[in-house]
């Protein structure tokens, strides 16, 4: 009886991860452009929303970029410094310049974004805008849409950034996620990950970023409670080779905009 019960566990912990790794090998790795808008007022937010919903996202859809994400920090409700995140998946880094060039030549796009483009210097649409470029992990080469049933206004998307003290130590943390099996734990526990990536251009390098998604705050907390006591995580996190590979972490709770593709 014990042998019969152990076989399925062996399949889950060994054979399935090996299959996932074999399927990921050789698959082109996506790039992601994450734009963060910093603003203070509801009027600014409306201008950004109108621009994204009415001009930029339709133009990106015409370029066959279908899964564009727009997320607002849940902390915006009480914070004076508000943030909105725009997530655009790319096939290559060259796509960044190609998209900008095509947008400048797109008459429909330019006609639809005048409110955003023609703001006055003393009444801007945002305070600052930052752009982060990311490259998908080798064993998670393409983004995945979350499989959630709740309404967008109830969901919690969790964006994490892990910084490391040096490039070498950073590579160790990337290895922990990939070959080490940390991503496999998230998959097995159904964290609904959208992407895992290393930052190739940003203000907090060296660092990695990833996003997991949940039905609501209670669902998020339950998943992390399960993760903390998971035997595979306990074993992995205690290994000597994976100690002290994160020097700082940032956690941002987000909610998708009504017009976000996911």
PDB file of C-alpha atoms in Angstrom:
ATOM      1  CA  UNK A   1       0.000   0.000   0.000  1.00  0.00           C
ATOM      2  CA  UNK A   2       2.845   2.408   0.844  1.00  0.00           C
ATOM      3  CA  UNK A   3       4.441   1.823  -2.568  1.00  0.00           C
ATOM      4  CA  UNK A   4       1.192   2.658  -4.335  1.00  0.00           C
ATOM      5  CA  UNK A   5       0.867   5.900  -2.373  1.00  0.00           C
ATOM      6  CA  UNK A   6       4.473   6.961  -2.916  1.00  0.00           C
ATOM      7  CA  UNK A   7       4.411   6.615  -6.706  1.00  0.00           C
ATOM      8  CA  UNK A   8       2.125   9.606  -7.386  1.00  0.00           C
ATOM      9  CA  UNK A   9       4.234  11.754  -5.046  1.00  0.00           C
ATOM     10  CA  UNK A  10       7.383  10.728  -6.914  1.00  0.00           C
ATOM     11  CA  UNK A  11       5.724  11.662 -10.202  1.00  0.00           C
ATOM     12  CA  UNK A  12       4.786  15.108  -8.901  1.00  0.00           C
ATOM     13  CA  UNK A  13       8.121  15.958  -7.278  1.00  0.00           C
ATOM     14  CA  UNK A  14      10.484  14.548  -9.895  1.00  0.00           C
ATOM     15  CA  UNK A  15       9.008  13.534 -13.238  1.00  0.00           C
ATOM     16  CA  UNK A  16       6.685  16.546 -13.692  1.00  0.00           C
ATOM     17  CA  UNK A  17       9.406  19.163 -13.002  1.00  0.00           C
ATOM     18  CA  UNK A  18      11.751  17.368 -15.414  1.00  0.00           C
ATOM     19  CA  UNK A  19       9.035  17.466 -18.086  1.00  0.00           C
ATOM     20  CA  UNK A  20       8.481  21.203 -17.545  1.00  0.00           C
ATOM     21  CA  UNK A  21      12.206  21.882 -17.857  1.00  0.00           C
ATOM     22  CA  UNK A  22      12.484  19.875 -21.068  1.00  0.00           C
ATOM     23  CA  UNK A  23       9.532  21.741 -22.584  1.00  0.00           C
ATOM     24  CA  UNK A  24      11.078  25.138 -21.751  1.00  0.00           C
ATOM     25  CA  UNK A  25      14.501  24.409 -23.241  1.00  0.00           C
ATOM     26  CA  UNK A  26      15.062  26.162 -26.523  1.00  0.00           C
ATOM     27  CA  UNK A  27      11.894  28.269 -26.340  1.00  0.00           C
ATOM     28  CA  UNK A  28      12.594  31.958 -27.080  1.00  0.00           C
ATOM     29  CA  UNK A  29      12.550  34.128 -23.977  1.00  0.00           C
ATOM     30  CA  UNK A  30      10.185  37.077 -23.985  1.00  0.00           C
ATOM     31  CA  UNK A  31      11.039  40.588 -22.886  1.00  0.00           C
ATOM     32  CA  UNK A  32       8.725  42.829 -20.887  1.00  0.00           C
ATOM     33  CA  UNK A  33       8.455  46.588 -20.636  1.00  0.00           C
ATOM     34  CA  UNK A  34       7.090  47.750 -17.306  1.00  0.00           C
ATOM     35  CA  UNK A  35       6.222  51.449 -17.201  1.00  0.00           C
ATOM     36  CA  UNK A  36       5.408  53.009 -13.847  1.00  0.00           C
ATOM     37  CA  UNK A  37       3.459  56.270 -13.734  1.00  0.00           C
ATOM     38  CA  UNK A  38       3.783  58.305 -10.535  1.00  0.00           C
ATOM     39  CA  UNK A  39       1.015  60.823  -9.874  1.00  0.00           C
ATOM     40  CA  UNK A  40      -1.001  62.491  -7.115  1.00  0.00           C
ATOM     41  CA  UNK A  41      -4.509  63.349  -8.265  1.00  0.00           C
ATOM     42  CA  UNK A  42      -7.626  61.686  -9.620  1.00  0.00           C
ATOM     43  CA  UNK A  43      -7.551  64.100 -12.567  1.00  0.00           C
ATOM     44  CA  UNK A  44      -4.087  62.842 -13.512  1.00  0.00           C
ATOM     45  CA  UNK A  45      -5.273  59.255 -13.216  1.00  0.00           C
ATOM     46  CA  UNK A  46      -8.190  59.952 -15.553  1.00  0.00           C
ATOM     47  CA  UNK A  47      -5.861  61.388 -18.197  1.00  0.00           C
ATOM     48  CA  UNK A  48      -3.572  58.352 -17.980  1.00  0.00           C
ATOM     49  CA  UNK A  49      -6.549  55.973 -18.071  1.00  0.00           C
ATOM     50  CA  UNK A  50      -8.045  57.702 -21.114  1.00  0.00           C
ATOM     51  CA  UNK A  51      -4.696  57.597 -22.904  1.00  0.00           C
ATOM     52  CA  UNK A  52      -4.074  53.926 -22.217  1.00  0.00           C
ATOM     53  CA  UNK A  53      -7.632  52.735 -22.835  1.00  0.00           C
ATOM     54  CA  UNK A  54      -8.462  54.951 -25.797  1.00  0.00           C
ATOM     55  CA  UNK A  55      -5.150  55.318 -27.604  1.00  0.00           C
ATOM     56  CA  UNK A  56      -2.167  53.192 -26.595  1.00  0.00           C
ATOM     57  CA  UNK A  57      -3.711  49.783 -25.913  1.00  0.00           C
ATOM     58  CA  UNK A  58      -5.825  49.777 -29.126  1.00  0.00           C
ATOM     59  CA  UNK A  59      -2.670  50.694 -31.063  1.00  0.00           C
ATOM     60  CA  UNK A  60      -0.717  47.878 -29.400  1.00  0.00           C
ATOM     61  CA  UNK A  61      -3.526  45.449 -30.208  1.00  0.00           C
ATOM     62  CA  UNK A  62      -3.231  46.468 -33.862  1.00  0.00           C
ATOM     63  CA  UNK A  63       0.452  45.482 -33.617  1.00  0.00           C
ATOM     64  CA  UNK A  64      -0.646  41.997 -32.458  1.00  0.00           C
ATOM     65  CA  UNK A  65       0.365  42.672 -28.850  1.00  0.00           C
ATOM     66  CA  UNK A  66      -2.705  41.203 -27.187  1.00  0.00           C
ATOM     67  CA  UNK A  67      -1.947  40.783 -23.482  1.00  0.00           C
ATOM     68  CA  UNK A  68      -1.344  44.310 -22.197  1.00  0.00           C
ATOM     69  CA  UNK A  69      -1.673  44.706 -18.449  1.00  0.00           C
ATOM     70  CA  UNK A  70      -2.651  47.844 -16.540  1.00  0.00           C
ATOM     71  CA  UNK A  71      -2.478  47.670 -12.754  1.00  0.00           C
ATOM     72  CA  UNK A  72      -3.014  50.217 -10.007  1.00  0.00           C
ATOM     73  CA  UNK A  73      -1.424  49.989  -6.585  1.00  0.00           C
ATOM     74  CA  UNK A  74      -3.980  49.043  -3.955  1.00  0.00           C
ATOM     75  CA  UNK A  75      -2.218  51.532  -1.664  1.00  0.00           C
ATOM     76  CA  UNK A  76      -3.395  54.331  -3.990  1.00  0.00           C
ATOM     77  CA  UNK A  77      -6.595  54.507  -1.951  1.00  0.00           C
ATOM     78  CA  UNK A  78      -4.745  56.020   1.002  1.00  0.00           C
ATOM     79  CA  UNK A  79      -1.434  57.242  -0.436  1.00  0.00           C
ATOM     80  CA  UNK A  80      -0.688  60.728  -1.749  1.00  0.00           C
ATOM     81  CA  UNK A  81       1.955  59.257  -4.068  1.00  0.00           C
ATOM     82  CA  UNK A  82      -0.013  57.022  -6.420  1.00  0.00           C
ATOM     83  CA  UNK A  83       1.303  54.556  -9.010  1.00  0.00           C
ATOM     84  CA  UNK A  84      -0.033  52.877 -12.138  1.00  0.00           C
ATOM     85  CA  UNK A  85       1.827  50.049 -13.896  1.00  0.00           C
ATOM     86  CA  UNK A  86       1.717  49.312 -17.623  1.00  0.00           C
ATOM     87  CA  UNK A  87       2.949  45.837 -18.653  1.00  0.00           C
ATOM     88  CA  UNK A  88       3.759  45.178 -22.315  1.00  0.00           C
ATOM     89  CA  UNK A  89       5.127  41.777 -23.483  1.00  0.00           C
ATOM     90  CA  UNK A  90       7.735  41.915 -26.261  1.00  0.00           C
ATOM     91  CA  UNK A  91       9.321  39.347 -28.550  1.00  0.00           C
ATOM     92  CA  UNK A  92      12.675  41.155 -28.521  1.00  0.00           C
ATOM     93  CA  UNK A  93      14.380  44.286 -27.222  1.00  0.00           C
ATOM     94  CA  UNK A  94      14.248  45.701 -30.743  1.00  0.00           C
ATOM     95  CA  UNK A  95      10.472  45.836 -30.328  1.00  0.00           C
ATOM     96  CA  UNK A  96      10.809  48.782 -27.931  1.00  0.00           C
ATOM     97  CA  UNK A  97      12.124  51.064 -30.668  1.00  0.00           C
ATOM     98  CA  UNK A  98       9.862  49.524 -33.302  1.00  0.00           C
ATOM     99  CA  UNK A  99       6.743  50.217 -31.230  1.00  0.00           C
ATOM    100  CA  UNK A 100       7.730  53.829 -30.571  1.00  0.00           C
ATOM    101  CA  UNK A 101       8.442  54.403 -34.266  1.00  0.00           C
ATOM    102  CA  UNK A 102       5.117  52.934 -35.338  1.00  0.00           C
ATOM    103  CA  UNK A 103       3.218  54.949 -32.742  1.00  0.00           C
ATOM    104  CA  UNK A 104       4.722  58.217 -33.958  1.00  0.00           C
ATOM    105  CA  UNK A 105       3.536  57.406 -37.489  1.00  0.00           C
ATOM    106  CA  UNK A 106       0.074  56.225 -36.410  1.00  0.00           C
ATOM    107  CA  UNK A 107      -2.390  59.018 -37.211  1.00  0.00           C
ATOM    108  CA  UNK A 108      -5.260  57.357 -35.357  1.00  0.00           C
ATOM    109  CA  UNK A 109      -3.155  56.947 -32.225  1.00  0.00           C
ATOM    110  CA  UNK A 110      -1.953  60.552 -32.359  1.00  0.00           C
ATOM    111  CA  UNK A 111      -5.510  61.812 -32.796  1.00  0.00           C
ATOM    112  CA  UNK A 112      -6.739  59.801 -29.808  1.00  0.00           C
ATOM    113  CA  UNK A 113      -4.031  60.805 -27.318  1.00  0.00           C
ATOM    114  CA  UNK A 114      -4.217  64.609 -27.520  1.00  0.00           C
ATOM    115  CA  UNK A 115      -5.489  65.058 -23.952  1.00  0.00           C
ATOM    116  CA  UNK A 116      -2.428  63.167 -22.714  1.00  0.00           C
ATOM    117  CA  UNK A 117       0.118  64.544 -25.183  1.00  0.00           C
ATOM    118  CA  UNK A 118      -0.940  68.202 -25.032  1.00  0.00           C
ATOM    119  CA  UNK A 119      -0.914  68.755 -21.269  1.00  0.00           C
ATOM    120  CA  UNK A 120       0.510  72.042 -20.000  1.00  0.00           C
ATOM    121  CA  UNK A 121       3.831  72.213 -18.168  1.00  0.00           C
ATOM    122  CA  UNK A 122       2.068  73.286 -14.972  1.00  0.00           C
ATOM    123  CA  UNK A 123      -0.667  70.661 -15.196  1.00  0.00           C
ATOM    124  CA  UNK A 124       1.079  67.398 -16.179  1.00  0.00           C
ATOM    125  CA  UNK A 125      -0.559  64.000 -16.584  1.00  0.00           C
ATOM    126  CA  UNK A 126       1.968  62.485 -14.169  1.00  0.00           C
ATOM    127  CA  UNK A 127       4.810  63.555 -11.883  1.00  0.00           C
ATOM    128  CA  UNK A 128       7.389  61.072 -13.158  1.00  0.00           C
ATOM    129  CA  UNK A 129       7.447  58.036 -15.407  1.00  0.00           C
ATOM    130  CA  UNK A 130       9.951  55.195 -15.103  1.00  0.00           C
ATOM    131  CA  UNK A 131      10.567  52.285 -17.434  1.00  0.00           C
ATOM    132  CA  UNK A 132      11.940  48.871 -16.473  1.00  0.00           C
ATOM    133  CA  UNK A 133      13.025  46.332 -19.085  1.00  0.00           C
ATOM    134  CA  UNK A 134      12.891  42.662 -18.137  1.00  0.00           C
ATOM    135  CA  UNK A 135      13.906  39.359 -19.703  1.00  0.00           C
ATOM    136  CA  UNK A 136      11.924  36.206 -18.962  1.00  0.00           C
ATOM    137  CA  UNK A 137      13.633  33.428 -17.022  1.00  0.00           C
ATOM    138  CA  UNK A 138      14.976  30.447 -19.015  1.00  0.00           C
ATOM    139  CA  UNK A 139      12.474  28.037 -17.441  1.00  0.00           C
ATOM    140  CA  UNK A 140       9.580  30.516 -17.688  1.00  0.00           C
ATOM    141  CA  UNK A 141      10.259  31.942 -21.161  1.00  0.00           C
ATOM    142  CA  UNK A 142       6.750  33.259 -21.847  1.00  0.00           C
ATOM    143  CA  UNK A 143       4.099  35.010 -19.786  1.00  0.00           C
ATOM    144  CA  UNK A 144       0.908  33.219 -18.780  1.00  0.00           C
ATOM    145  CA  UNK A 145      -2.507  34.743 -18.298  1.00  0.00           C
ATOM    146  CA  UNK A 146      -3.931  34.215 -14.788  1.00  0.00           C
ATOM    147  CA  UNK A 147      -6.688  31.647 -14.403  1.00  0.00           C
ATOM    148  CA  UNK A 148      -8.979  33.483 -11.992  1.00  0.00           C
ATOM    149  CA  UNK A 149     -12.754  33.586 -11.557  1.00  0.00           C
ATOM    150  CA  UNK A 150     -13.206  36.665  -9.376  1.00  0.00           C
ATOM    151  CA  UNK A 151     -14.066  40.127 -10.688  1.00  0.00           C
ATOM    152  CA  UNK A 152     -11.070  42.323 -11.447  1.00  0.00           C
ATOM    153  CA  UNK A 153     -11.939  44.712  -8.628  1.00  0.00           C
ATOM    154  CA  UNK A 154     -11.560  41.861  -6.112  1.00  0.00           C
ATOM    155  CA  UNK A 155      -8.268  40.463  -7.379  1.00  0.00           C
ATOM    156  CA  UNK A 156      -4.834  40.924  -5.879  1.00  0.00           C
ATOM    157  CA  UNK A 157      -1.797  40.880  -8.153  1.00  0.00           C
ATOM    158  CA  UNK A 158       1.486  40.712  -6.260  1.00  0.00           C
ATOM    159  CA  UNK A 159       4.584  42.201  -7.875  1.00  0.00           C
ATOM    160  CA  UNK A 160       7.847  41.328  -6.159  1.00  0.00           C
ATOM    161  CA  UNK A 161      11.358  42.648  -6.709  1.00  0.00           C
ATOM    162  CA  UNK A 162      14.354  40.880  -5.170  1.00  0.00           C
ATOM    163  CA  UNK A 163      17.662  42.757  -5.153  1.00  0.00           C
ATOM    164  CA  UNK A 164      21.059  41.148  -4.597  1.00  0.00           C
ATOM    165  CA  UNK A 165      24.353  42.500  -3.282  1.00  0.00           C
ATOM    166  CA  UNK A 166      26.326  41.676  -6.455  1.00  0.00           C
ATOM    167  CA  UNK A 167      25.871  40.286  -9.953  1.00  0.00           C
ATOM    168  CA  UNK A 168      27.285  36.918  -8.883  1.00  0.00           C
ATOM    169  CA  UNK A 169      24.937  36.643  -5.913  1.00  0.00           C
ATOM    170  CA  UNK A 170      22.055  37.736  -8.147  1.00  0.00           C
ATOM    171  CA  UNK A 171      22.801  34.847 -10.527  1.00  0.00           C
ATOM    172  CA  UNK A 172      22.595  32.512  -7.559  1.00  0.00           C
ATOM    173  CA  UNK A 173      19.058  33.724  -6.792  1.00  0.00           C
ATOM    174  CA  UNK A 174      18.067  33.354 -10.458  1.00  0.00           C
ATOM    175  CA  UNK A 175      19.418  29.779 -10.336  1.00  0.00           C
ATOM    176  CA  UNK A 176      17.342  29.142  -7.212  1.00  0.00           C
ATOM    177  CA  UNK A 177      14.190  30.168  -9.078  1.00  0.00           C
ATOM    178  CA  UNK A 178      15.004  28.128 -12.182  1.00  0.00           C
ATOM    179  CA  UNK A 179      17.175  25.031 -11.737  1.00  0.00           C
ATOM    180  CA  UNK A 180      16.721  25.146  -7.964  1.00  0.00           C
ATOM    181  CA  UNK A 181      12.971  24.638  -8.327  1.00  0.00           C
ATOM    182  CA  UNK A 182      11.453  27.671  -6.583  1.00  0.00           C
ATOM    183  CA  UNK A 183       9.174  28.368  -9.551  1.00  0.00           C
ATOM    184  CA  UNK A 184       8.024  24.750  -9.513  1.00  0.00           C
ATOM    185  CA  UNK A 185       6.759  25.226  -5.971  1.00  0.00           C
ATOM    186  CA  UNK A 186       4.735  28.265  -7.027  1.00  0.00           C
ATOM    187  CA  UNK A 187       3.262  26.271  -9.903  1.00  0.00           C
ATOM    188  CA  UNK A 188       2.408  23.265  -7.750  1.00  0.00           C
ATOM    189  CA  UNK A 189       0.725  25.485  -5.152  1.00  0.00           C
ATOM    190  CA  UNK A 190      -1.248  27.288  -7.883  1.00  0.00           C
ATOM    191  CA  UNK A 191       0.078  30.816  -7.414  1.00  0.00           C
ATOM    192  CA  UNK A 192      -1.089  31.759 -10.926  1.00  0.00           C
ATOM    193  CA  UNK A 193       2.221  33.377 -11.927  1.00  0.00           C
ATOM    194  CA  UNK A 194       2.130  35.789 -14.871  1.00  0.00           C
ATOM    195  CA  UNK A 195       5.878  36.140 -15.391  1.00  0.00           C
ATOM    196  CA  UNK A 196       9.301  35.624 -13.844  1.00  0.00           C
ATOM    197  CA  UNK A 197      12.124  37.814 -15.094  1.00  0.00           C
ATOM    198  CA  UNK A 198      15.502  39.383 -14.565  1.00  0.00           C
ATOM    199  CA  UNK A 199      15.816  43.145 -14.890  1.00  0.00           C
ATOM    200  CA  UNK A 200      18.088  44.150 -17.779  1.00  0.00           C
ATOM    201  CA  UNK A 201      17.556  47.906 -17.360  1.00  0.00           C
ATOM    202  CA  UNK A 202      16.205  49.589 -14.257  1.00  0.00           C
ATOM    203  CA  UNK A 203      17.046  51.612 -11.179  1.00  0.00           C
ATOM    204  CA  UNK A 204      17.480  48.785  -8.629  1.00  0.00           C
ATOM    205  CA  UNK A 205      19.826  46.360 -10.343  1.00  0.00           C
ATOM    206  CA  UNK A 206      20.862  43.652  -9.972  1.00  0.00           C
ATOM    207  CA  UNK A 207      17.334  42.433  -9.317  1.00  0.00           C
ATOM    208  CA  UNK A 208      14.641  40.072 -10.501  1.00  0.00           C
ATOM    209  CA  UNK A 209      10.909  40.681 -10.668  1.00  0.00           C
ATOM    210  CA  UNK A 210       7.918  38.376 -10.828  1.00  0.00           C
ATOM    211  CA  UNK A 211       4.146  38.577 -10.537  1.00  0.00           C
ATOM    212  CA  UNK A 212       1.685  36.152  -8.967  1.00  0.00           C
ATOM    213  CA  UNK A 213      -2.099  36.587  -8.960  1.00  0.00           C
ATOM    214  CA  UNK A 214      -4.917  35.717  -6.586  1.00  0.00           C
ATOM    215  CA  UNK A 215      -8.701  35.817  -6.355  1.00  0.00           C
ATOM    216  CA  UNK A 216      -8.584  38.214  -3.386  1.00  0.00           C
ATOM    217  CA  UNK A 217      -6.510  39.147  -0.329  1.00  0.00           C
ATOM    218  CA  UNK A 218      -7.634  36.097   1.657  1.00  0.00           C
ATOM    219  CA  UNK A 219      -6.662  33.820  -1.230  1.00  0.00           C
ATOM    220  CA  UNK A 220      -3.255  35.488  -1.415  1.00  0.00           C
ATOM    221  CA  UNK A 221      -2.609  35.030   2.312  1.00  0.00           C
ATOM    222  CA  UNK A 222      -3.677  31.375   2.206  1.00  0.00           C
ATOM    223  CA  UNK A 223      -1.293  30.633  -0.667  1.00  0.00           C
ATOM    224  CA  UNK A 224       1.669  32.213   1.090  1.00  0.00           C
ATOM    225  CA  UNK A 225       0.845  30.362   4.308  1.00  0.00           C
ATOM    226  CA  UNK A 226       1.017  27.118   2.324  1.00  0.00           C
ATOM    227  CA  UNK A 227       4.284  28.170   0.691  1.00  0.00           C
ATOM    228  CA  UNK A 228       6.040  28.911   3.981  1.00  0.00           C
ATOM    229  CA  UNK A 229       5.407  25.403   5.357  1.00  0.00           C
ATOM    230  CA  UNK A 230       5.941  23.545   2.083  1.00  0.00           C
ATOM    231  CA  UNK A 231       8.582  20.800   2.579  1.00  0.00           C
ATOM    232  CA  UNK A 232      10.301  21.541  -0.728  1.00  0.00           C
ATOM    233  CA  UNK A 233      10.637  25.231   0.147  1.00  0.00           C
ATOM    234  CA  UNK A 234      11.898  24.463   3.648  1.00  0.00           C
ATOM    235  CA  UNK A 235      14.548  22.144   2.216  1.00  0.00           C
ATOM    236  CA  UNK A 236      15.589  24.549  -0.544  1.00  0.00           C
ATOM    237  CA  UNK A 237      15.734  27.657   1.629  1.00  0.00           C
ATOM    238  CA  UNK A 238      17.988  25.867   4.127  1.00  0.00           C
ATOM    239  CA  UNK A 239      20.611  24.850   1.552  1.00  0.00           C
ATOM    240  CA  UNK A 240      23.992  26.531   2.197  1.00  0.00           C
ATOM    241  CA  UNK A 241      24.413  27.532  -1.451  1.00  0.00           C
ATOM    242  CA  UNK A 242      21.253  29.660  -1.406  1.00  0.00           C
ATOM    243  CA  UNK A 243      21.903  31.714   1.708  1.00  0.00           C
ATOM    244  CA  UNK A 244      21.964  35.536   1.691  1.00  0.00           C
ATOM    245  CA  UNK A 245      21.165  35.882  -2.010  1.00  0.00           C
ATOM    246  CA  UNK A 246      18.524  38.608  -1.486  1.00  0.00           C
ATOM    247  CA  UNK A 247      19.674  41.895   0.056  1.00  0.00           C
ATOM    248  CA  UNK A 248      16.378  43.777  -0.308  1.00  0.00           C
ATOM    249  CA  UNK A 249      12.842  42.983  -1.418  1.00  0.00           C
ATOM    250  CA  UNK A 250       9.900  45.144  -2.468  1.00  0.00           C
ATOM    251  CA  UNK A 251       6.322  43.872  -2.505  1.00  0.00           C
ATOM    252  CA  UNK A 252       3.614  45.831  -4.317  1.00  0.00           C
ATOM    253  CA  UNK A 253      -0.033  44.810  -4.220  1.00  0.00           C
ATOM    254  CA  UNK A 254      -1.858  45.701  -7.414  1.00  0.00           C
ATOM    255  CA  UNK A 255      -5.338  45.514  -8.852  1.00  0.00           C
ATOM    256  CA  UNK A 256      -6.032  45.299 -12.599  1.00  0.00           C
ATOM    257  CA  UNK A 257      -7.788  48.231 -14.229  1.00  0.00           C
ATOM    258  CA  UNK A 258     -11.200  47.503 -15.733  1.00  0.00           C
ATOM    259  CA  UNK A 259      -9.728  47.835 -19.239  1.00  0.00           C
ATOM    260  CA  UNK A 260      -6.631  45.715 -18.557  1.00  0.00           C
ATOM    261  CA  UNK A 261      -6.349  42.666 -20.816  1.00  0.00           C
ATOM    262  CA  UNK A 262      -5.863  40.491 -17.737  1.00  0.00           C
TER     263      UNK A 262
END
